[in-house]
Short mmCIF file of C-alpha atoms in Angstrom, two decimals:
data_model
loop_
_atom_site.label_atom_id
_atom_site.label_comp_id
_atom_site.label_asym_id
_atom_site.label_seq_id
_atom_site.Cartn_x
_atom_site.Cartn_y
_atom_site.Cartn_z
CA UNK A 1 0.00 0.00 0.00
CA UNK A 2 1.35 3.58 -0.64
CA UNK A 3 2.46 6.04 1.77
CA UNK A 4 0.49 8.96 1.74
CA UNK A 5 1.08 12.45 3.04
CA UNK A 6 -0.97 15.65 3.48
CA UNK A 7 -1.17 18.85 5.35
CA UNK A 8 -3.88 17.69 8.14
CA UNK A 9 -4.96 21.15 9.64
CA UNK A 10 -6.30 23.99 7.76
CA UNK A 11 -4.67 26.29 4.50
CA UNK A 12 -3.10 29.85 5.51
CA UNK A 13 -1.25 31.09 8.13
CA UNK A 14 -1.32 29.70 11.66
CA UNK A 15 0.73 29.36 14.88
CA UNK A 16 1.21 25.68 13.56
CA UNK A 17 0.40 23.38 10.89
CA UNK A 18 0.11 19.58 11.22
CA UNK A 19 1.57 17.62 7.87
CA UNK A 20 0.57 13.93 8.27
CA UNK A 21 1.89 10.82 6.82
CA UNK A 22 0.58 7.34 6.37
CA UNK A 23 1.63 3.91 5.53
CA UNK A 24 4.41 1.44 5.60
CA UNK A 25 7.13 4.01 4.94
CA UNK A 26 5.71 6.53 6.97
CA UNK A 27 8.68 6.32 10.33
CA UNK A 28 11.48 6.13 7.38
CA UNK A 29 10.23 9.04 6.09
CA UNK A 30 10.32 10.77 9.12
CA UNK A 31 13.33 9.44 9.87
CA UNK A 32 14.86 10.43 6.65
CA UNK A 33 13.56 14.54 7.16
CA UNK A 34 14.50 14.11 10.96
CA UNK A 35 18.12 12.69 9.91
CA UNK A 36 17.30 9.92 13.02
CA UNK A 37 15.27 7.12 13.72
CA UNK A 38 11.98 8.15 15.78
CA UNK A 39 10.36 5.73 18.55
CA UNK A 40 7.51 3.03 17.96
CA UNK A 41 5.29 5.34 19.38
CA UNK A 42 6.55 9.34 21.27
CA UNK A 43 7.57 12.52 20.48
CA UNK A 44 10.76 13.89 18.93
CA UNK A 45 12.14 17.22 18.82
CA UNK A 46 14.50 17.42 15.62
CA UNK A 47 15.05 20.13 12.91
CA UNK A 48 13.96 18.68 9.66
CA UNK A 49 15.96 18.54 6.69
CA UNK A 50 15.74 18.63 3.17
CA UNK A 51 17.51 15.79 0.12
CA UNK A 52 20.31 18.03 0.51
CA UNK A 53 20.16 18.52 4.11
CA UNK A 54 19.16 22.33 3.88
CA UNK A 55 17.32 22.96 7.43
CA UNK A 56 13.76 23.25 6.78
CA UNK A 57 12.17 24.16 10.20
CA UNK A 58 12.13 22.90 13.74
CA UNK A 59 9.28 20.99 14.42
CA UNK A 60 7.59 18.48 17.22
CA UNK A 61 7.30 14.90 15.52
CA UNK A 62 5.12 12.79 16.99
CA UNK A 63 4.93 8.99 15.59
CA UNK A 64 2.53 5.96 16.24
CA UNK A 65 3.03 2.57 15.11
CA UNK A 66 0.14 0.12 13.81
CA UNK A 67 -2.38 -0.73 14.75
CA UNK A 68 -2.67 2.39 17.79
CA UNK A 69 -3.12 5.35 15.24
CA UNK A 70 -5.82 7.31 13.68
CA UNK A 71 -5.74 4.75 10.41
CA UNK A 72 -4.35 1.78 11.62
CA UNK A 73 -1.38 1.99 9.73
CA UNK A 74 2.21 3.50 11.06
CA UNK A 75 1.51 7.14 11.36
CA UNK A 76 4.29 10.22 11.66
CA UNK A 77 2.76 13.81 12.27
CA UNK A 78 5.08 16.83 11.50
CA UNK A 79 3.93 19.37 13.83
CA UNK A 80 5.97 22.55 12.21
CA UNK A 81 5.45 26.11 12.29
CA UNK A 82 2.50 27.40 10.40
CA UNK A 83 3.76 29.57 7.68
CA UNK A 84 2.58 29.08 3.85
CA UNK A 85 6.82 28.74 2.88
CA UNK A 86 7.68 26.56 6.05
CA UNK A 87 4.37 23.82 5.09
CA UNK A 88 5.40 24.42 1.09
CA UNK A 89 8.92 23.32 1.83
CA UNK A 90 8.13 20.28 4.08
CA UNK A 91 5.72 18.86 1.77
CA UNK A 92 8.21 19.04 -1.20
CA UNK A 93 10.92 17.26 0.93
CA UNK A 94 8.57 14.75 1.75
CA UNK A 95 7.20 14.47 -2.37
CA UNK A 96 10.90 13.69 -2.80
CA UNK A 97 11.30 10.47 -0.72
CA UNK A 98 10.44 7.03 -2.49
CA UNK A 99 7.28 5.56 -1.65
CA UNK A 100 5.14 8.62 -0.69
CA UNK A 101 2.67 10.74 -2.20
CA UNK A 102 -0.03 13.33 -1.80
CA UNK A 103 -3.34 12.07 -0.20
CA UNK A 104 -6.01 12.42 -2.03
CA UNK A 105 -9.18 13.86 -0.52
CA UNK A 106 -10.47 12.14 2.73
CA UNK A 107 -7.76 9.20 2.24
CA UNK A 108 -6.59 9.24 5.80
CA UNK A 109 -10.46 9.22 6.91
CA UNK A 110 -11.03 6.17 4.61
CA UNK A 111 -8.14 3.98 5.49
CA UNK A 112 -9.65 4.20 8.55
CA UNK A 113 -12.29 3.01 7.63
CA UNK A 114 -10.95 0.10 5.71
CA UNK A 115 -8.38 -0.90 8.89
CA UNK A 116 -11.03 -1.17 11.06
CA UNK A 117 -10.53 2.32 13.27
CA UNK A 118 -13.88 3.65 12.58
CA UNK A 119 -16.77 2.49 11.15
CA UNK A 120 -18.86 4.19 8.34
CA UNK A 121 -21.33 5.95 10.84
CA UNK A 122 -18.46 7.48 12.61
CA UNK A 123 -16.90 8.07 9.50
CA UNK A 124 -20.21 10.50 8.79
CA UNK A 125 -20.07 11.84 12.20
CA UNK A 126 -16.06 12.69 11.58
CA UNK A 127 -17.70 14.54 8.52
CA UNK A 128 -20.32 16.15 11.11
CA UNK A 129 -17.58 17.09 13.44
CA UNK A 130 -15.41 19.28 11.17
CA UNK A 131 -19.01 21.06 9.68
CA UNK A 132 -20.25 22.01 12.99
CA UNK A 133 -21.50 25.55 13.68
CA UNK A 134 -23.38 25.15 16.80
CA UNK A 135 -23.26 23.72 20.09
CA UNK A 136 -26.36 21.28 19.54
CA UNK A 137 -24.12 19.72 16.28
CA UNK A 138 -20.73 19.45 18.13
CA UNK A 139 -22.77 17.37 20.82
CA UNK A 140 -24.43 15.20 18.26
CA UNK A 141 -21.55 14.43 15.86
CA UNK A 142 -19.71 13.10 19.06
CA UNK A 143 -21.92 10.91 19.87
CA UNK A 144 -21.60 9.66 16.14
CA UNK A 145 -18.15 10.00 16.37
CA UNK A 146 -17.93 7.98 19.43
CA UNK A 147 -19.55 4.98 18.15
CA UNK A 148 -23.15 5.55 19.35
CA UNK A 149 -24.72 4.32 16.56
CA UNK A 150 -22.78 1.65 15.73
CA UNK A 151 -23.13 0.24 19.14
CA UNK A 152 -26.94 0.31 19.10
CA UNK A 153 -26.90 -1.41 15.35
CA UNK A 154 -24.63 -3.71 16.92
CA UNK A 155 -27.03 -5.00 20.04
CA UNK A 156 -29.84 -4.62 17.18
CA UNK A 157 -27.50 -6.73 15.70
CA UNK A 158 -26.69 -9.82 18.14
CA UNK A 159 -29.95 -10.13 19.18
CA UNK A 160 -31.19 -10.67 15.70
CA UNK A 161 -28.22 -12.86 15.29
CA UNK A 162 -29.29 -14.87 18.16
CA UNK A 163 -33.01 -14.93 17.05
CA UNK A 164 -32.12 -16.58 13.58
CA UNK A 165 -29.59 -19.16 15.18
CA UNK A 166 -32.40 -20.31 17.30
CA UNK A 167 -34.70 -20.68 14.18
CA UNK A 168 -31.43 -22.61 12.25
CA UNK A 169 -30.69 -24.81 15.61
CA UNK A 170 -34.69 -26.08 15.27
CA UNK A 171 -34.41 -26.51 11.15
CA UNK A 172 -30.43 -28.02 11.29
CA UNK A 173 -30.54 -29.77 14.14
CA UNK A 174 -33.71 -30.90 14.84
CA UNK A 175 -32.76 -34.14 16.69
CA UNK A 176 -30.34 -32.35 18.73
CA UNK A 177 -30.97 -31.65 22.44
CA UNK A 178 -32.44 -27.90 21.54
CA UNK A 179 -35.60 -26.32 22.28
CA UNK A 180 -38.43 -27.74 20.50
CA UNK A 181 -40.35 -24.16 20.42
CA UNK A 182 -37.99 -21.40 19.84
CA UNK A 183 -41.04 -18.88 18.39
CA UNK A 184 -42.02 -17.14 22.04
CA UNK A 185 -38.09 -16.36 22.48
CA UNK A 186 -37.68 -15.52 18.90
CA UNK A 187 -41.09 -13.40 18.86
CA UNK A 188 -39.76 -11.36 22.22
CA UNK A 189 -36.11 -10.85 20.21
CA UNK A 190 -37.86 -9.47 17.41
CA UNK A 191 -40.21 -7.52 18.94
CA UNK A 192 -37.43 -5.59 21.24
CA UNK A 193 -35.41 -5.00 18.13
CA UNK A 194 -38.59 -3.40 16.22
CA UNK A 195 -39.82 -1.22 18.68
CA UNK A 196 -36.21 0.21 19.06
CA UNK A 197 -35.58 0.40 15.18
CA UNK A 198 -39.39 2.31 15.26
CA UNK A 199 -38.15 4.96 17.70
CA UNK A 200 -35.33 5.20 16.14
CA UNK A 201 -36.50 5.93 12.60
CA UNK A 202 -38.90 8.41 14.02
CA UNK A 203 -36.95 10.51 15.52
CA UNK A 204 -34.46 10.77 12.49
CA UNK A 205 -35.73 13.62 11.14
CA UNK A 206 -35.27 16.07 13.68
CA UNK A 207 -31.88 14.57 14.58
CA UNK A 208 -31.25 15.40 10.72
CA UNK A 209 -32.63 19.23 11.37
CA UNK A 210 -29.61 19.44 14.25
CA UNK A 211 -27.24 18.55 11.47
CA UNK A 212 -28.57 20.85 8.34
CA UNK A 213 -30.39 23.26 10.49
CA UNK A 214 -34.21 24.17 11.37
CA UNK A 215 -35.82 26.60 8.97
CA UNK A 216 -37.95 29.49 10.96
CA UNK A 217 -40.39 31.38 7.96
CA UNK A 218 -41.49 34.57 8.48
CA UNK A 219 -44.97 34.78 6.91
CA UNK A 220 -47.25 38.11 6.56
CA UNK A 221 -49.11 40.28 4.02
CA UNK A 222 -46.95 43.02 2.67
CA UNK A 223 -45.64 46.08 4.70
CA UNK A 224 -45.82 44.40 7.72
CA UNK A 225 -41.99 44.49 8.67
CA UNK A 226 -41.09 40.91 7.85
CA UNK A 227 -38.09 42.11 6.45
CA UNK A 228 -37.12 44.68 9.12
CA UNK A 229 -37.70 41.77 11.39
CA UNK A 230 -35.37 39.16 9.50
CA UNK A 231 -32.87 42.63 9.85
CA UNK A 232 -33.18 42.65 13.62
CA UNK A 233 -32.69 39.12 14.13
CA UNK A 234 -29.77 38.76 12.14
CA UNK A 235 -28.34 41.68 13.70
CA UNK A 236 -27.24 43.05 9.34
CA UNK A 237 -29.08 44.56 6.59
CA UNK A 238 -30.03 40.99 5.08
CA UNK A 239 -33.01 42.29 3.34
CA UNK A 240 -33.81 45.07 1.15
CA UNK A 241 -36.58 47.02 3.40
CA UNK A 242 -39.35 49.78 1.80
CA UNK A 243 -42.62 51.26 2.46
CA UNK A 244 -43.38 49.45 -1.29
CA UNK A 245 -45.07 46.23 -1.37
CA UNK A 246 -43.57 43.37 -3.19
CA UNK A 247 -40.01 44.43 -2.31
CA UNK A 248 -39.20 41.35 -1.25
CA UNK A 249 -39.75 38.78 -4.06
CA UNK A 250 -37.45 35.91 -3.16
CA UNK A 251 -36.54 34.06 -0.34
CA UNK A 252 -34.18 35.76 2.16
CA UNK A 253 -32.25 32.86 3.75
CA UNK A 254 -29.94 34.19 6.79
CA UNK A 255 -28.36 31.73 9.03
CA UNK A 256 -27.83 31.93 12.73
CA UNK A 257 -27.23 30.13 15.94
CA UNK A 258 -30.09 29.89 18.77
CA UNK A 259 -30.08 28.57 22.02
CA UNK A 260 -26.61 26.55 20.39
CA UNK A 261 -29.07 25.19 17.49
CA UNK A 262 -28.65 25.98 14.15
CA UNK A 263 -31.32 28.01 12.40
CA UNK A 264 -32.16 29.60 9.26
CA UNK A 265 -34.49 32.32 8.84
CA UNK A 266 -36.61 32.87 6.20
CA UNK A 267 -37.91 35.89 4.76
CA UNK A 268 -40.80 35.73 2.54
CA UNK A 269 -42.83 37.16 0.09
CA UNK A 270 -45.89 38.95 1.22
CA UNK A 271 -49.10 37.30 1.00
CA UNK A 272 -51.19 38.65 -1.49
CA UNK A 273 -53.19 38.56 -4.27
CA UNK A 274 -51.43 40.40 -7.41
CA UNK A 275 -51.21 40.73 -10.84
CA UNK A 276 -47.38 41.01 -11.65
CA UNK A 277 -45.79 37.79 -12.80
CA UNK A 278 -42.66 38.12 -11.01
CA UNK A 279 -44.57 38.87 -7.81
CA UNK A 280 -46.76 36.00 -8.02
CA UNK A 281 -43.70 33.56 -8.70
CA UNK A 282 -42.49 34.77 -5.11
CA UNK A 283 -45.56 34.85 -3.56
CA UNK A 284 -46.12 31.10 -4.49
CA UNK A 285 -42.45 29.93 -3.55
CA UNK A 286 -43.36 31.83 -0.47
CA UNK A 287 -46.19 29.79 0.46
CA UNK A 288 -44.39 26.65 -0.40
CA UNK A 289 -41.08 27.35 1.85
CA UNK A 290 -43.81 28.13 4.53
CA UNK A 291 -45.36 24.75 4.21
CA UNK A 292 -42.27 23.28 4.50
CA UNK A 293 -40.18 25.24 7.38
CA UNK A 294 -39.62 23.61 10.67
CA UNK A 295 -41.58 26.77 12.23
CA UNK A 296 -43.47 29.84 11.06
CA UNK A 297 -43.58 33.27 12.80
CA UNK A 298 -46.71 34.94 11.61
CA UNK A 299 -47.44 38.66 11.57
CA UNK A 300 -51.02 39.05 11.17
CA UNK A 301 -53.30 41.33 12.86
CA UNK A 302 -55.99 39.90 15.37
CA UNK A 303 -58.68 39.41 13.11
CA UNK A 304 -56.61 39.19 9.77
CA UNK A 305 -57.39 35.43 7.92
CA UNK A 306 -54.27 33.70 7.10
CA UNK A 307 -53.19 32.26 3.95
CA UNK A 308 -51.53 29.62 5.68
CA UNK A 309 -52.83 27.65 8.01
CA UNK A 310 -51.33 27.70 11.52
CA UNK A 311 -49.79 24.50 13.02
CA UNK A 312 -48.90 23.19 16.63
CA UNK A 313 -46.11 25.40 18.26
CA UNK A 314 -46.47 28.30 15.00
CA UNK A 315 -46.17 31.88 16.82
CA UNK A 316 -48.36 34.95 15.80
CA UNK A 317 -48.00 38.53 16.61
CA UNK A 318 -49.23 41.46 15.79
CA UNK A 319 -46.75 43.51 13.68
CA UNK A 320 -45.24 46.89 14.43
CA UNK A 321 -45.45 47.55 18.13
CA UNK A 322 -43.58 50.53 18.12
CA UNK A 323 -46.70 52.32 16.18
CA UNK A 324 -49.22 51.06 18.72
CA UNK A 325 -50.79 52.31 22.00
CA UNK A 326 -51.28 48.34 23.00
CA UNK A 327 -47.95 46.58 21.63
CA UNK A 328 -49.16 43.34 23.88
CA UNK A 329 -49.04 40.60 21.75
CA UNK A 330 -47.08 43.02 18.80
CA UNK A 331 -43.34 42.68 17.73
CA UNK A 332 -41.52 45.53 16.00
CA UNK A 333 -38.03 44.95 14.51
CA UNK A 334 -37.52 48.62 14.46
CA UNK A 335 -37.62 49.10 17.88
CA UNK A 336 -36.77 45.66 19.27
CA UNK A 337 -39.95 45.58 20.97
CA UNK A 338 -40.91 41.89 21.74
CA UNK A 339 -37.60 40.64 20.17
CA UNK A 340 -36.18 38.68 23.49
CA UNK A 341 -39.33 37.63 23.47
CA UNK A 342 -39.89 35.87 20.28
CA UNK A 343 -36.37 34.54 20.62
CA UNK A 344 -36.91 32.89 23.63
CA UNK A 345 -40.56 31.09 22.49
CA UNK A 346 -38.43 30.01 19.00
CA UNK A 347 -35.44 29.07 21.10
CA UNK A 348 -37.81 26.89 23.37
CA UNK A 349 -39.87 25.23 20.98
CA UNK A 350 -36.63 23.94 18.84
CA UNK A 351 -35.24 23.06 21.96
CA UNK A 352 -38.08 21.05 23.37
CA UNK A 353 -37.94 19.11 19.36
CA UNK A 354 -34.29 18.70 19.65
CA UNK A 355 -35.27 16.51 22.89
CA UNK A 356 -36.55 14.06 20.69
CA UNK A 357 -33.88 13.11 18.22
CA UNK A 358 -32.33 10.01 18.10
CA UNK A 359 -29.07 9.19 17.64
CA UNK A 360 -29.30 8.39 13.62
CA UNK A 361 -28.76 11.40 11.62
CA UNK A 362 -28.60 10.47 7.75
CA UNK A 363 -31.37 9.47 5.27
CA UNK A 364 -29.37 6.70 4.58
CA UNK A 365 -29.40 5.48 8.08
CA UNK A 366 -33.39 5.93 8.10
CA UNK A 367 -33.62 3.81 4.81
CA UNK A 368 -31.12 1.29 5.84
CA UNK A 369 -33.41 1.16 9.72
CA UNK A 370 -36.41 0.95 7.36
CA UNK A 371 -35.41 -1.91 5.60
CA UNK A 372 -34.45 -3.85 8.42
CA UNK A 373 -37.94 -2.78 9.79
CA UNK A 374 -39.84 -4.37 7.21
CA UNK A 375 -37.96 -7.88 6.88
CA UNK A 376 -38.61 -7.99 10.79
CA UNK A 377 -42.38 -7.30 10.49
CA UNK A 378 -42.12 -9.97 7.31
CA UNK A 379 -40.38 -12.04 9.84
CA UNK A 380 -42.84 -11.58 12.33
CA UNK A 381 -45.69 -13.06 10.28
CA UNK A 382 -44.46 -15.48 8.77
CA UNK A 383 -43.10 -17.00 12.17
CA UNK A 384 -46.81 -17.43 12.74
CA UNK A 385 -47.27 -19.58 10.09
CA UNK A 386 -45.59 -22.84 11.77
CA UNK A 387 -41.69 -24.24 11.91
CA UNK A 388 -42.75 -25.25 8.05
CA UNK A 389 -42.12 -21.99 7.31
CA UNK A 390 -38.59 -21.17 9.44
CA UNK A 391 -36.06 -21.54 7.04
CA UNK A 392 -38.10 -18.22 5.08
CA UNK A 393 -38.52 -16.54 8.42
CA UNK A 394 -34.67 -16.72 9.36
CA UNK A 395 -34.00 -15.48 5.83
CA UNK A 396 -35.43 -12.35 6.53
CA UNK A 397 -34.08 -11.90 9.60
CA UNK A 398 -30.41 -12.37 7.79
CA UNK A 399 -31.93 -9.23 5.30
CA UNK A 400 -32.84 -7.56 8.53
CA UNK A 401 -28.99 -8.28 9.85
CA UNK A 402 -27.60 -7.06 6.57
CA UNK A 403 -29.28 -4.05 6.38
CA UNK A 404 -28.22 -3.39 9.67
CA UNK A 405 -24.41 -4.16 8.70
CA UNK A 406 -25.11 -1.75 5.85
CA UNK A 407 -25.62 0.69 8.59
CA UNK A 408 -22.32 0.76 9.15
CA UNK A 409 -20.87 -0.09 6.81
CA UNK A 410 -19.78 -3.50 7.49
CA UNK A 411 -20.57 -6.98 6.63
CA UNK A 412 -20.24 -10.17 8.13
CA UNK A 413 -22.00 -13.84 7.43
CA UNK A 414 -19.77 -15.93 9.96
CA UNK A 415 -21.07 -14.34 12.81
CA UNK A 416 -24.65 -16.63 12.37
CA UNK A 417 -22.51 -20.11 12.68
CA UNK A 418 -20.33 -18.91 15.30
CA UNK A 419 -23.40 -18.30 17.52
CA UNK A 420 -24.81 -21.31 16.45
CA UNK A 421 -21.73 -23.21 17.65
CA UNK A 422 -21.25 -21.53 20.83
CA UNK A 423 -24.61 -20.97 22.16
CA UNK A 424 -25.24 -24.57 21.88
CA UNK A 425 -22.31 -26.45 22.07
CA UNK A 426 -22.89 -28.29 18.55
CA UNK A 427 -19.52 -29.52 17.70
CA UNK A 428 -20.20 -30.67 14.07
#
């Protein structure tokens, strides 16, 4: 396998930049820039050299033999200073020893994967990690990260594992000492197993809203200071603001962090009927992003009807409270009136949804639950059909397993035999 190198922390200027390398050569290339051999596994404090032994910086070189690294594989990190010229000139020394070269993108993140160090659901929340903006997505890619969700699919996992040996021990080895009925233990195995993978799939949605963000629309008629709001909030002139209706005409889209959740805010175009084609085109995108957004803040006055229908946890005020003798119940983005206010109530209500995400994040893991979900309930049924039918019931429990190996992106079809073997003592 090559030896791959790359600078591991971020383009520019900095205090210090990290160069990485990785593979089989990786400690004789050290070695070679560091003009001595470094340790199985410490730190070393050399001044690194070029071909021609020209001094290139002095840097901290820490090195980790396999299998105790971030890949797996023997790992040197080049901890130099962080200039553009001192990072240029290190990574041309090291493009000049035999064996290496560059890394392409996410290389060092994939042979990880491949060696075993992380699986493909930490791999994701790795991914997660590096994008997060807000306190809410630091907290969930760890728990990715960590191995969360790989350790649930793996108890999904066993016990499925164990449900389907039970179902081969009965077919195999019928005239083996075994249990005669294995359906109530089966039934109870695949029943945990469902309702978890049910919960789970549920609450993927808003754990997927943590990672790209809940969308807050602000809806209203024209005039009615959506934009001067979406101004406030954002704390900028996002949006173009006028005492003209049908200013606004597309979506304004400005991102923020509330309550450590990440939020975009939407300003719309106002409601109304109208005869200009451009208009309408807004108008109608307008309604449509409103359907869809996680939460709509509606300025409406008390007896105003709505063009779009309110919904469980959807907050309405009356709009410009700095013009009114009453502002209870009004917001005004001119004046801040009612601003702590509203963030607060949108603050709680996302924080009260966050509360119920799980801890898969991804369509994919949702489609790959949901397919395990549906051989189960398959399973289920058929199960009640008589041992006749066992050999079809344990085959979709083996789809269920699979899927839930696709989870993670890895597969295994020993793990069924070796169960077999060792939770009944068959030696054959």
């Amino acid at each position: 396998m090559d030896t791959i190198f790359a600078l591991a922390s971020a383009q520019g200027k900095a205090g210090v930049a990290v160069i990485r390398v990785s593979g089989p050569q990786a400690l004789a290339a050290g070695a070679e820039l560091c003009g001595r051999t470094l340790p199985a596994r410490g730190m070393t404090l050399c001044t690194l050299r070029d071909a021609a032994g020209d001094p290139l910086d002095q840097a901290l070189v820490l090195s980790f033999t396999a299998p105790q690294s971030f890949t797996g594989e023997d790992v040197v990190e080049f901890q130099t200073h962080g200039s553009t010229a001192v990072v240029s000139a290190v990574l041309n020394a090291l493009q000049e020893v035999q064996g290496l070269r560059m890394a392409e993108p996410g290389e060092f993140t994939r042979r990880a994967l491949e060696n075993g160090q992380l699986d493909l659901a930490q791999v994701e929340g790795l991914a997660d990690l590096i994008d997060a903006e807000t306190e809410a997505q630091r907290k969930q890619a760890q728990v990715i990260l960590a191995g969360g969700l790989g350790k649930l699919a793996e108890s999904w996992r066993e016990k499925l594992i164990r449900a389907a040996s039970l179902i081969e021990v009965t077919i195999d080895f019928a005239d083996e000492e075994v249990p005669v009925d294995v359906t109530p233990e089966v039934t109870a195995l695949l029943s945990d197993v469902q309702k978890d993978l049910e919960s789970e799939t549920a609450a993927v949605k808003i754990a997927e809203r943590i990672r790209s963000g809940f969308e807050v629309a602000i809806v209203g008629a024209p005039n009615v200071g959506k934009s001067t709001l979406l101004n406030a909030l954002a704390g900028r002139e996002a949006a173009i603001t006028s005492e003209y209706a049908g200013t606004t005409r597309d979506i304004i889209e400005v991102r923020m962090d509330l309550a450590g959740l990440p939020v975009t805010l939407l300003d719309t175009a106002g409601l109304r009927e109208t005869d200009d084609h451009v208009e309408g085109i807004g108008i109608a995108l307008a309604r449509r992003r409103a359907e869809k957004a996680d939460l709509r803040v509606f300025l409406a006055e008390d007896d105003e009807i709505l063009d779009v229908e309110l919904r469980e946890g959807d907050i309405r005020l009356r709009p410009k409270a700095d013009l009114r003798s009453d502002p209870v119940g009004a917001i005004s983005g001119r004046s801040g009136q009612g601003m702590d206010a509203l963030i607060a109530h949108v603050s709680k209500v996302l924080t009260n949804r966050s509360a119920q995400a799980g801890i898969a994040t991804r369509a994919r893991h949702r489609d790959a639950m949901l397919t395990a979900l549906e051989s189960l309930t398959e399973a289920q049924q058929i199960l009640q059909r008589g041992p006749e039918f066992y050999d079809i019931a344990a085959e979709e429990m083996r789809s269920a397993i699979r899927a839930l190996e696709l989870l993670v992106g890895r597969i295994g079809v020993e793990n069924l035999l070796d169960e077999i073997f060792s939770s009944f003592c068959l030696g054959k």
